[in-house]
Short mmCIF file of C-alpha atoms and ligand atoms in Angstrom, two decimals:
data_model
loop_
_atom_site.label_atom_id
_atom_site.label_comp_id
_atom_site.label_asym_id
_atom_site.label_seq_id
_atom_site.Cartn_x
_atom_site.Cartn_y
_atom_site.Cartn_z
CA MET U 1 -30.69 -2.18 0.12
CA PRO U 2 -27.23 -2.26 1.73
CA PRO U 3 -25.31 1.02 1.30
CA SER U 4 -22.79 1.22 -1.53
CA THR U 5 -20.15 3.61 -2.87
CA ALA U 6 -18.39 4.01 -6.21
CA LEU U 7 -15.61 1.80 -4.81
CA THR U 8 -17.90 -1.08 -3.79
CA ARG U 9 -19.49 -0.96 -7.25
CA ASP U 10 -16.18 -0.72 -9.15
CA ALA U 11 -14.52 -3.52 -7.19
CA GLY U 12 -17.62 -5.71 -6.77
CA ILE U 13 -17.28 -5.79 -2.96
CA GLU U 14 -19.61 -5.24 0.00
CA VAL U 15 -17.50 -3.01 2.25
CA PRO U 16 -15.54 -0.04 0.80
CA LEU U 17 -12.36 -1.12 2.52
CA LEU U 18 -9.07 -2.14 0.89
CA CYS U 19 -6.21 -3.91 2.59
CA GLY U 20 -3.55 -1.94 0.71
CA ALA U 21 -0.56 -3.58 -0.91
CA MET U 22 2.28 -3.91 1.58
CA PHE U 23 5.87 -4.86 0.91
CA PRO U 24 6.76 -7.09 2.73
CA CYS U 25 3.56 -7.67 4.73
CA SER U 26 1.03 -8.76 2.08
CA ASN U 27 0.96 -12.53 2.36
CA PRO U 28 -1.71 -14.61 0.57
CA GLU U 29 -3.58 -15.52 3.76
CA LEU U 30 -4.01 -11.85 4.72
CA VAL U 31 -5.15 -10.79 1.24
CA ALA U 32 -7.66 -13.64 1.13
CA ALA U 33 -9.01 -13.03 4.65
CA VAL U 34 -9.86 -9.38 3.91
CA SER U 35 -11.59 -10.27 0.63
CA GLU U 36 -13.48 -13.17 2.17
CA ALA U 37 -14.84 -10.82 4.86
CA GLY U 38 -16.27 -8.45 2.24
CA GLY U 39 -13.42 -5.95 1.73
CA LEU U 40 -10.71 -6.20 -0.94
CA GLY U 41 -7.26 -7.65 -0.32
CA VAL U 42 -4.67 -6.15 -2.68
CA VAL U 43 -1.76 -8.34 -3.80
CA GLN U 44 1.75 -6.85 -3.76
CA PRO U 45 3.54 -8.90 -6.44
CA LEU U 46 7.08 -8.59 -5.04
CA SER U 47 5.83 -9.51 -1.61
CA LEU U 48 4.00 -12.55 -2.98
CA THR U 49 7.03 -13.81 -4.92
CA TYR U 50 10.23 -12.55 -3.35
CA VAL U 51 9.18 -12.44 0.33
CA HIS U 52 6.62 -15.21 0.62
CA GLY U 53 8.19 -17.45 -2.00
CA HIS U 54 5.30 -18.17 -4.38
CA ASP U 55 5.42 -18.33 -8.13
CA PHE U 56 3.16 -15.37 -9.05
CA ARG U 57 0.39 -17.39 -10.75
CA GLU U 58 0.50 -20.14 -8.11
CA GLY U 59 0.30 -17.48 -5.36
CA LEU U 60 -2.83 -16.03 -6.94
CA ARG U 61 -4.30 -19.52 -7.20
CA LEU U 62 -3.54 -20.13 -3.54
CA ILE U 63 -5.49 -16.97 -2.68
CA ARG U 64 -8.30 -18.16 -4.94
CA ARG U 65 -8.49 -21.43 -3.01
CA LEU U 66 -8.97 -19.39 0.19
CA THR U 67 -11.63 -17.06 -1.23
CA ALA U 68 -13.82 -16.92 -4.32
CA LYS U 69 -14.42 -13.18 -3.79
CA PRO U 70 -12.67 -10.39 -5.72
CA ILE U 71 -9.05 -9.50 -5.00
CA GLY U 72 -6.92 -6.60 -6.27
CA MET U 73 -3.35 -6.15 -7.45
CA ASN U 74 -0.92 -3.29 -6.99
CA ALA U 75 1.22 -2.36 -9.98
CA LEU U 76 4.14 -0.14 -9.09
CA ILE U 77 4.87 1.32 -12.49
CA GLU U 78 7.81 3.61 -11.94
CA GLN U 79 10.09 3.23 -14.99
CA SER U 80 13.21 2.29 -13.04
CA SER U 81 14.39 -0.37 -15.52
CA ARG U 82 13.23 -2.15 -18.65
CA ALA U 83 13.51 -5.54 -17.03
CA TYR U 84 11.24 -4.39 -14.17
CA ARG U 85 8.67 -2.96 -16.61
CA GLN U 86 8.62 -6.22 -18.56
CA ARG U 87 8.17 -8.18 -15.37
CA MET U 88 5.28 -5.91 -14.31
CA GLU U 89 3.65 -6.36 -17.74
CA ARG U 90 3.83 -10.13 -17.27
CA TRP U 91 2.36 -9.90 -13.76
CA VAL U 92 -0.54 -7.75 -14.96
CA ALA U 93 -1.23 -10.21 -17.81
CA ILE U 94 -1.16 -13.19 -15.44
CA ALA U 95 -3.40 -11.41 -12.93
CA LEU U 96 -5.94 -10.72 -15.69
CA GLU U 97 -5.79 -14.38 -16.78
CA GLU U 98 -6.43 -15.35 -13.17
CA ASP U 99 -9.53 -13.10 -13.06
CA VAL U 100 -8.19 -10.14 -11.07
CA ARG U 101 -10.22 -7.13 -12.19
CA PHE U 102 -9.22 -4.35 -9.77
CA PHE U 103 -5.79 -2.74 -9.96
CA VAL U 104 -4.10 0.01 -7.99
CA THR U 105 -1.24 1.69 -9.84
CA SER U 106 1.47 3.60 -7.99
CA LEU U 107 3.89 6.20 -9.43
CA GLY U 108 4.45 6.71 -13.17
CA ASP U 109 1.97 6.87 -16.04
CA PRO U 110 -0.81 4.28 -15.63
CA HIS U 111 -2.11 4.38 -19.22
CA TRP U 112 -0.66 1.04 -20.35
CA VAL U 113 -2.19 -0.71 -17.33
CA VAL U 114 -5.54 1.01 -17.95
CA GLU U 115 -5.50 -0.11 -21.59
CA ARG U 116 -4.99 -3.78 -20.75
CA VAL U 117 -7.25 -3.86 -17.70
CA SER U 118 -10.16 -2.02 -19.40
CA ALA U 119 -9.96 -4.39 -22.38
CA ALA U 120 -10.61 -7.21 -19.89
CA GLY U 121 -13.49 -5.32 -18.24
CA GLY U 122 -11.55 -4.30 -15.11
CA VAL U 123 -10.82 -0.97 -13.43
CA VAL U 124 -7.70 0.88 -12.31
CA TYR U 125 -7.41 3.25 -9.36
CA HIS U 126 -4.23 5.34 -9.10
CA ASP U 127 -2.26 6.19 -5.93
CA VAL U 128 -1.66 9.94 -5.57
CA THR U 129 -0.36 12.34 -2.96
CA GLU U 130 -1.40 15.56 -4.71
CA ARG U 131 -3.51 16.91 -7.55
CA LYS U 132 -0.61 17.01 -10.04
CA TRP U 133 -0.33 13.18 -10.00
CA ALA U 134 -4.10 12.79 -10.03
CA GLU U 135 -4.26 14.78 -13.27
CA LYS U 136 -1.67 12.45 -14.76
CA GLY U 137 -3.81 9.49 -13.68
CA LEU U 138 -6.92 11.08 -15.12
CA ALA U 139 -5.13 11.62 -18.45
CA GLY U 140 -4.10 7.95 -18.32
CA GLY U 141 -7.78 6.95 -18.01
CA VAL U 142 -7.97 5.68 -14.42
CA ARG U 143 -11.41 5.11 -12.87
CA GLY U 144 -10.56 6.35 -9.36
CA LEU U 145 -7.88 7.66 -7.03
CA VAL U 146 -6.26 6.42 -3.84
CA ALA U 147 -5.29 9.54 -1.91
CA VAL U 148 -2.25 8.90 0.28
CA ASN U 149 -2.19 11.43 3.11
CA ASP U 150 0.32 12.64 5.69
CA ARG U 151 -0.64 9.97 8.26
CA ALA U 152 -0.12 6.92 6.01
CA GLY U 153 2.14 3.95 6.54
CA GLY U 154 4.70 3.25 3.79
CA HIS U 155 5.57 6.28 1.64
CA VAL U 156 3.73 9.21 3.18
CA GLY U 157 1.98 12.10 1.50
CA SER U 158 2.25 15.71 2.53
CA ARG U 159 -1.44 16.73 2.82
CA SER U 160 -4.08 15.96 5.43
CA ALA U 161 -7.02 13.74 4.43
CA GLU U 162 -9.31 16.79 4.41
CA VAL U 163 -7.07 19.03 2.26
CA LEU U 164 -6.32 16.24 -0.19
CA LEU U 165 -10.01 15.46 -0.68
CA GLU U 166 -10.77 19.10 -1.34
CA GLU U 167 -7.98 19.17 -3.97
CA LEU U 168 -9.13 15.99 -5.70
CA LEU U 169 -12.94 16.11 -5.62
CA PRO U 170 -13.18 18.65 -8.49
CA LEU U 171 -11.67 15.97 -10.79
CA GLU U 172 -14.94 14.06 -10.32
CA LEU U 173 -13.39 10.65 -9.73
CA PRO U 174 -14.10 8.46 -6.69
CA VAL U 175 -11.40 9.05 -4.05
CA VAL U 176 -10.24 6.42 -1.54
CA CYS U 177 -8.59 7.63 1.69
CA ALA U 178 -5.21 6.03 2.51
CA GLY U 179 -3.60 6.84 5.82
CA GLY U 180 -4.33 7.19 9.48
CA ILE U 181 -7.35 4.91 9.76
CA GLY U 182 -7.00 2.68 12.80
CA THR U 183 -10.54 2.56 14.19
CA ALA U 184 -14.05 1.90 12.90
CA GLU U 185 -14.93 5.49 13.79
CA ASP U 186 -12.05 6.81 11.64
CA PHE U 187 -13.44 4.72 8.77
CA ALA U 188 -17.02 5.97 9.13
CA ARG U 189 -15.73 9.55 9.44
CA VAL U 190 -13.78 9.56 6.14
CA LEU U 191 -16.77 8.08 4.32
CA ARG U 192 -18.96 10.84 5.76
CA LEU U 193 -16.38 13.38 4.55
CA GLY U 194 -17.00 12.25 0.96
CA TYR U 195 -14.42 9.53 0.38
CA ALA U 196 -15.63 6.50 -1.60
CA GLY U 197 -13.72 4.13 0.67
CA ALA U 198 -10.52 3.63 2.62
CA GLN U 199 -7.25 1.79 2.09
CA LEU U 200 -5.69 0.46 5.29
CA GLY U 201 -2.23 -0.96 5.80
CA THR U 202 -0.94 -0.79 9.37
CA ARG U 203 -4.23 -2.00 10.97
CA PHE U 204 -4.01 -5.26 9.00
CA ILE U 205 -0.45 -6.04 10.05
CA ALA U 206 -1.70 -6.54 13.62
CA THR U 207 -3.76 -9.60 12.64
CA PRO U 208 -3.11 -13.33 13.07
CA GLU U 209 -3.27 -13.75 9.27
CA CYS U 210 -0.32 -11.43 8.61
CA ARG U 211 2.99 -13.30 8.68
CA ALA U 212 4.91 -10.45 10.33
CA SER U 213 6.72 -11.40 13.54
CA GLU U 214 4.88 -11.20 16.86
CA ALA U 215 7.36 -8.52 17.97
CA TYR U 216 6.47 -6.31 14.97
CA LYS U 217 2.73 -6.76 15.65
CA ARG U 218 3.19 -6.00 19.35
CA GLY U 219 5.30 -2.98 18.36
CA ILE U 220 2.30 -1.64 16.39
CA VAL U 221 -0.12 -2.29 19.25
CA ARG U 222 2.19 -0.60 21.75
CA ALA U 223 3.17 2.41 19.61
CA THR U 224 1.56 5.80 19.99
CA GLU U 225 1.42 8.39 17.26
CA ARG U 226 4.56 9.98 18.65
CA ASP U 227 6.54 6.79 18.04
CA ILE U 228 6.11 7.11 14.25
CA VAL U 229 9.01 8.84 12.50
CA LEU U 230 9.86 9.39 8.86
CA THR U 231 13.08 7.97 7.51
CA GLU U 232 14.73 8.59 4.14
CA ARG U 233 17.22 5.82 4.71
CA LEU U 234 15.11 3.05 3.26
CA THR U 235 14.15 4.36 -0.18
CA GLY U 236 15.54 7.89 -0.39
CA VAL U 237 12.08 9.43 0.18
CA PRO U 238 10.23 9.59 3.52
CA VAL U 239 8.83 6.29 4.78
CA ALA U 240 6.90 6.02 8.07
CA VAL U 241 8.46 3.60 10.57
CA ILE U 242 8.29 2.87 14.29
CA ASP U 243 11.06 4.62 16.17
CA THR U 244 13.07 1.52 17.19
CA PRO U 245 16.67 1.37 18.47
CA SER U 246 17.88 0.64 14.93
CA VAL U 247 16.17 3.77 13.54
CA ARG U 248 17.70 5.85 16.32
CA ARG U 249 21.13 4.40 15.69
CA LEU U 250 21.09 4.89 11.91
CA GLY U 251 19.33 8.26 11.89
CA THR U 252 16.52 9.18 9.50
CA ARG U 253 18.26 11.24 6.80
CA ALA U 254 19.95 9.91 3.71
CA GLY U 255 23.73 10.52 3.75
CA PRO U 256 25.11 13.64 2.00
CA ILE U 257 26.33 11.81 -1.13
CA ALA U 258 23.07 9.92 -1.50
CA ARG U 259 21.13 13.17 -1.05
CA PHE U 260 23.19 14.85 -3.75
CA LEU U 261 22.69 11.95 -6.19
CA LEU U 262 18.96 11.77 -5.39
CA ARG U 263 18.55 15.46 -6.24
CA ARG U 264 20.21 15.28 -9.67
CA ARG U 265 17.92 14.31 -12.51
CA ARG U 266 20.40 11.95 -14.17
CA THR U 267 21.34 10.00 -11.08
CA LYS U 268 18.00 10.06 -9.24
CA ARG U 269 16.54 6.99 -10.91
CA TRP U 270 19.73 5.03 -10.46
CA MET U 271 19.94 5.92 -6.76
CA ARG U 272 16.30 4.98 -6.26
CA THR U 273 17.00 1.56 -7.77
CA ILE U 274 19.92 0.99 -5.42
CA TYR U 275 17.86 2.13 -2.46
CA GLY U 276 14.97 0.03 -3.65
CA LEU U 277 17.01 -3.16 -3.85
CA ARG U 278 18.65 -2.57 -0.49
CA SER U 279 15.37 -1.83 1.23
CA LEU U 280 13.67 -4.88 -0.31
CA TRP U 281 16.29 -7.05 1.29
CA SER U 282 16.34 -5.39 4.69
CA LEU U 283 12.53 -5.16 4.96
CA LYS U 284 12.20 -8.82 4.05
CA ARG U 285 14.68 -9.71 6.77
CA GLY U 286 12.89 -7.48 9.28
CA LEU U 287 9.44 -8.94 8.61
CA LEU U 288 9.98 -12.23 10.34
CA ARG U 289 12.72 -11.49 12.85
CA ASP U 290 11.97 -10.51 16.42
CA SER U 291 14.72 -7.90 16.59
CA PRO U 292 13.93 -4.21 16.85
CA GLU U 293 17.66 -3.75 17.49
CA ARG U 294 18.41 -4.24 13.81
CA ASP U 295 15.28 -3.92 11.74
CA TYR U 296 12.83 -1.44 10.26
CA TRP U 297 9.15 -1.81 11.11
CA GLN U 298 7.01 0.25 8.76
CA ALA U 299 3.80 1.64 10.29
CA GLY U 300 1.67 4.76 10.01
CA ARG U 301 0.06 7.07 12.54
CA SER U 302 -3.03 4.86 12.61
CA VAL U 303 -1.13 2.96 15.35
CA ALA U 304 -2.87 5.43 17.69
CA GLY U 305 -6.16 3.54 17.31
CA ILE U 306 -4.79 -0.02 17.20
CA ASN U 307 -5.11 -1.70 20.58
CA GLY U 308 -4.85 -5.37 19.85
CA ILE U 309 -4.07 -8.16 17.41
CA GLU U 310 -7.42 -9.05 15.85
CA PRO U 311 -8.53 -11.36 13.00
CA ALA U 312 -8.86 -9.53 9.66
CA ALA U 313 -12.53 -10.55 9.34
CA GLY U 314 -13.31 -9.04 12.76
CA ILE U 315 -11.83 -5.73 11.62
CA VAL U 316 -13.76 -5.70 8.33
CA HIS U 317 -17.06 -6.55 10.08
CA ARG U 318 -16.58 -3.97 12.84
CA PHE U 319 -15.67 -1.25 10.34
CA ALA U 320 -18.60 -2.21 8.10
CA ALA U 321 -21.04 -1.95 11.02
CA ALA U 322 -19.78 1.53 11.93
CA TRP U 323 -20.14 2.65 8.29
CA ARG U 324 -23.66 1.19 7.93
CA ASN U 325 -24.81 2.78 11.20
CA SER U 326 -23.38 6.11 10.17
CA ALA U 327 -24.93 5.86 6.67
CA ALA U 328 -28.34 5.02 8.21
CA ALA U 329 -28.21 7.91 10.74
C1 LIG W 401 4.43 -2.07 5.91
C2 LIG W 401 3.82 -1.29 4.79
C3 LIG W 401 4.23 -1.55 3.50
C4 LIG W 401 3.64 -0.89 2.42
N1 LIG W 401 4.03 -1.22 1.15
C5 LIG W 401 3.39 -0.66 0.08
C6 LIG W 401 3.68 -1.09 -1.24
O1 LIG W 401 4.51 -1.97 -1.46
N2 LIG W 401 3.00 -0.50 -2.27
C7 LIG W 401 2.05 0.46 -2.04
O2 LIG W 401 1.47 0.97 -3.01
N3 LIG W 401 1.76 0.89 -0.78
C8 LIG W 401 2.39 0.34 0.28
N4 LIG W 401 2.03 0.72 1.56
C9 LIG W 401 0.91 1.65 1.77
C10 LIG W 401 -0.41 0.91 2.04
O3 LIG W 401 -0.85 0.21 0.91
C11 LIG W 401 -1.52 1.88 2.52
O4 LIG W 401 -1.79 2.86 1.53
C12 LIG W 401 -1.13 2.60 3.81
O5 LIG W 401 -0.60 1.66 4.70
C13 LIG W 401 -2.32 3.29 4.46
O6 LIG W 401 -1.94 3.87 5.66
P1 LIG W 401 -2.12 3.15 7.11
O7 LIG W 401 -0.92 2.29 7.26
O8 LIG W 401 -2.13 4.29 8.05
O9 LIG W 401 -3.38 2.39 7.10
C14 LIG W 401 2.64 0.09 2.65
C15 LIG W 401 2.26 0.36 3.98
C16 LIG W 401 2.82 -0.31 5.03
C17 LIG W 401 2.35 -0.01 6.44
#
């Protein structure tokens, strides 16, 4: 019998490996390639529609034409505006109609997503950076957790993979490790630690299937761990990016007025929305352009183990072999 984990059983996949949602990097071809190889590609709805230009349902159908295997969807459920919430509700409903059965919720209270997804026989895992948010997820009925650690790409956590697992395991939910996994050995190691799987982002940008520019991909391959810095200038909270000339020129801290408004309860949400809209636009622009002079390239510390641009299927198969060998040992 091939080895399995709670994640492979919950998601109906062979390899406990997610290609995490990435704005702006999740294009349909990348999502499909990871799923087709036995992992699970997770759709980022804004990336699918706003960056890659697909109607949401048609984008899902395009992925379905590329693979018949399961795919996932990320639902960012922060209550920043009513219009956004309504749009997310529509996306979740469409995804369920199109047979998506695995959802990863980020931020906010996941209970409304859990309600709808469970009624359709699906499962929800919730992104967390510490136990406090995991308890909120548990109260909302999620089936598992995605633990975002201090080495992740995108919004980083504050705990190491080891500390976070220790904090979360007593909740008795499957925990997926997100952050810092660049090599097959890293993958096998976190599964040995007790994680039910891993969510990778940065590793999958350096693939032919990802539509990011060649310069961005080469930037990831070239970067060492020391080239990853955290900037607050994109969203108001720390995001991991490659230290390019544009990052050095703009600095990594939010300006004093923005910091003040981000700290106050009444203006925080409003500031986040402004930051969010601005960063959506500038990240979209930076995805396809070959210009580190002006753009942000998000990447995590897993760059340390990424030495080449490699097809997504090759990565999934290599990682699966390391996991199976380690499980058999
Ligand atoms: C370019 C980029 C964009 C990301 N965008 C999102 C996003 O839109 N939503 C989300 O939940 N996570 C996002 N993430 C986090 C990933 O889904 C994943 O958890 C993370 O990349 C894991 O760390 P790694 O990059 O070290 O593999 C993003 C990560 C990267 C690198």
